[in-house]
Amino acid sequence: MERTLLKFTRKIFSLLPKRVMSLELAHPYYLFGLLLLGGLVWAYRRSLVDFSRTQRLFSLFVRSVIVALIVLSLAGLALLKPTHEKMVVFLVDESRSIDEKAKEVANEYLDRVAEVAAQSKSPFSLFPFSPFPPSEETNIAAAIVPALAKIPPDKVPQLVLLSDGNETVGDSLTAAIQSGVPISTVPLPAPEKPEVQLAEIRMTPQVRQGEPFTLEVVVQSNRSTEGTITVYRGGYKIVEEKQPLVVGENVFRFQQSVEDQRQQEFSATVESSDDTILDNNTAAGLVFVGGKPRMLLIESDPNVVRDFISALREQEIEVEVRPAEGLPRSLDELENFETIILSNVPATAFSIRQMELLRTYVSDLGGGLLMLGGENSFGLGGYSKTPLEEVLPVSCSFEKEKEKPSLAMCLVIDHSGSMGGEKMEMAKDAAKSAVELLTPRDYVSVVTFDHATDLTVPIQNVSSVSSVNSAISTIEAAGGTNIYPGLVDAYEQLMKVTAKLKHVILLTDGFSAPGDYEGITRQMVNAQITVSTIGVGDADNELLKTIAQNGGGRHYTCDDPQAIPQIFTRETMIAAKSSIHEEPFVPVTVTPTEVLAGVPLDSAPPLLGFVVTKPKPTSQFILATETGEPLLTWWRYGLGVSAAFTSDAKNRWAAEWTTWEGFGTFWAQVSRHTMRTSQSRGTMIELQRTAGRVNVVLDAADDSDQFVNRGAGKVTVIGPDLAKEETDLRQTAPGRYEATYPVSKRGGYQTQISLFGGEKPITSQSRGVMVGYPDELRLKPVNEDLLRRLADSTGGEYDAKPESVFEPDPTRTAWKVIPLWPYLLTFAACLFVLDVFLRRIEIGTRRPMPQTK
């Protein structure tokens, strides 16, 4: 019976037309359901029904066919019918390089397409591949895949691209070939409106200090007109000229040199009355300058470090001195220096972003950092838990020594409604950080105020930091602002305990209701309680400054809420008076090092004080005080070196050192150890900018001018938003290494290129790239070459006419899927009725019943 069913099925399939149709199964694993046919045969042989054998066999056949039809329906049996019906998708370029005239041409073409499509009854779809508003880039490759997704599988796919062909991102040719679909192209005209653009600035990427070089300003124009060319060095105008412009490329050359920078930015602008787009009238470039190593010293009073500066300059090290406000706010400017020295500058003088820039400068660009001691350095300067503490080889927070006097401190915190959000969270974090710096011998209280006061933490020993911090976490912002009751509560809390040092830290962001502030601060001073104030944002800083002056404390103006924890930390450590040791001591060598070779430390006079810190576990502990605290410590942080000298280099603690014969040698060798290394002999680096990417090309040779092969290299890129990206250098030719990285945002990209031969460093150099306006705004003719290649490589047509787009293509076939399950189930239902009939009605002669004895 089973063989008969199989022959019948094959006979049906053999009757179907060949080369025209075919069958497919969507879920072939359901064919295992045909095993049920064996159960039907078994039931037939065991059946006690007394119908005739013919009727029973026919019933078995009907049931088998029903089961087979149901199984084939579940298996997704479908008929594939060939079709030549096309589905055409039109990719319409809507990027900024397409002007109104080009849009008119595209719309006229599509109107004609609609007419032809209506006559041929062929389906088509429009697919604008640049979103509205107009995109800053042309990415043809990214449009191909979603366009193909619009075409159903039972249609012959075809794409038609309407574009000027000036792609700025992606590889359309590769994407087109991989798609396997014919792509016809229709060129759209280039912009015809008057346009003048500054195409680029060309200059030698690396020069020597003082060496003259040629700076070329390239201007493109599609009109003969006149333009004003202005050139800037950094932020200073150095050239302004009116020049005639011809159609095409105009090159203007200027002689320049750089004397006092490590990396110099040059920029230029062009202005013309015959211009439409102003966004493409500016360009910039960077030149790297070799010469003497340069250091930046941040010190509020240059007079006190005069001896230090003179000593370094005698050692052929250029030093630039700036106040805290002069710390660079961009990586471009930081790159001008090999080392940054912070001399007695508090963390509150810098923004969080500036400290993050310094961390990036050391870690990813190989710069050096040296912090000198003072009452505004390390923990006293509020550097605990800041990005710069991560960089330093010493910890800025420490446990207060037991012999130091006990401290009672009250934190008076504004929790009015205006303190909501980030300010409140930063204030709570700051309070917790201050509590963590105290010891069990100290006392703490937290008073919060809005229009009234709340005793969040009554005065108590700091025996359980966690319980105090838990109470601080419950503070929420609400209500008005009234400072005076908060100060009264603070005074009352501190008068309840006996401590040698008592201090109040007041924080608010608003204007308070009036009160007797002079009277309460006088009472505090009489009780030997000092008061410091912090004004956040639009606070009444005049009132706060008066309170701090009358209370013998310090006043801080804080525009960035993230700086609040630094201020609290600094105030706590100043109040505890446990961070400074001002007693003469002679430095003790802990770890001998070649860096200090030739420095006569044995004859060094005593230093008069230092800031207490702790060395980090992996740092190199070089010099110590006589009591064992760190004096000179350094370590490698990322690609750079960071060092800490906990005494100073001026006439306070180093007054006797400034006349010591080894003073200049000591600081020159320590400073050079932190400097960015640049083993660059025999190497040449070139950065080539293409559409949306920068190619790094490094040619390396050793001291004998032999190519350096099989080296290992890395390129670290820091973008305008400080995002870091790393990529490996790959060898592409003898001595040549290359890498590529994307540049998608406007601004400066700092690049650190390092190459090693085994363990030996071959070169480590920094370069910069300036990215200006997007390539989409560049003045370019229609890229007919790309449009022709797209059409030729995929079997499409260049400059395709609407009539030819919908012509049938007998060589390409799609398969129309016709599901057969509705027909199979309908037939099975009919057979089920017949099966019921065969099981209920006897046909023919009944089989004889077996006789019993």
Coordinates of N, CA and C in Angstrom, one line a residue, residues 40 185 191 213 215 346 358 438 512 515 536 553 577 624 630 696 814 825 833:
L40 N -1.5 3.7 10.5 CA -2.8 3.4 9.8 C -2.8 2.0 9.3
T185 N 22.3 54.5 -13.2 CA 22.6 55.8 -12.6 C 22.1 56.9 -13.4
P191 N 26.0 72.2 -8.3 CA 25.4 73.5 -8.0 C 25.9 74.5 -9.0
F213 N 58.8 78.2 6.4 CA 58.1 77.3 5.6 C 57.0 78.0 4.9
L215 N 53.1 78.3 3.7 CA 51.7 78.0 4.0 C 50.9 78.3 2.8
P346 N 45.5 75.0 43.9 CA 44.4 74.1 44.4 C 43.6 73.5 43.2
L358 N 44.1 66.9 31.4 CA 45.4 66.6 31.8 C 45.6 65.1 32.0
L438 N 37.8 62.3 58.6 CA 38.0 62.4 60.0 C 38.3 61.1 60.7
S512 N 19.8 84.9 51.1 CA 19.1 84.5 52.4 C 18.3 85.6 52.9
G515 N 19.5 88.6 58.8 CA 19.8 88.0 60.1 C 21.1 88.7 60.7
V536 N 27.5 78.6 45.6 CA 27.2 77.9 44.4 C 26.3 78.6 43.4
G553 N 37.8 82.3 58.1 CA 37.9 81.2 57.2 C 38.2 81.7 55.8
K577 N 44.6 70.5 60.2 CA 46.0 70.9 60.3 C 46.9 69.6 60.5
A624 N 62.7 60.1 50.4 CA 61.8 60.1 51.5 C 62.2 61.2 52.5
P630 N 56.7 60.1 51.7 CA 57.3 60.4 50.4 C 57.7 61.8 50.2
V696 N 47.3 57.1 8.5 CA 48.6 57.3 9.2 C 49.7 56.5 8.4
A814 N 12.5 36.1 -11.2 CA 12.2 36.0 -9.8 C 11.1 34.9 -9.7
L825 N -5.6 21.4 2.2 CA -6.6 21.2 3.4 C -8.0 21.1 2.9
V833 N -14.9 13.7 4.5 CA -16.3 13.3 4.4 C -16.4 11.9 3.8

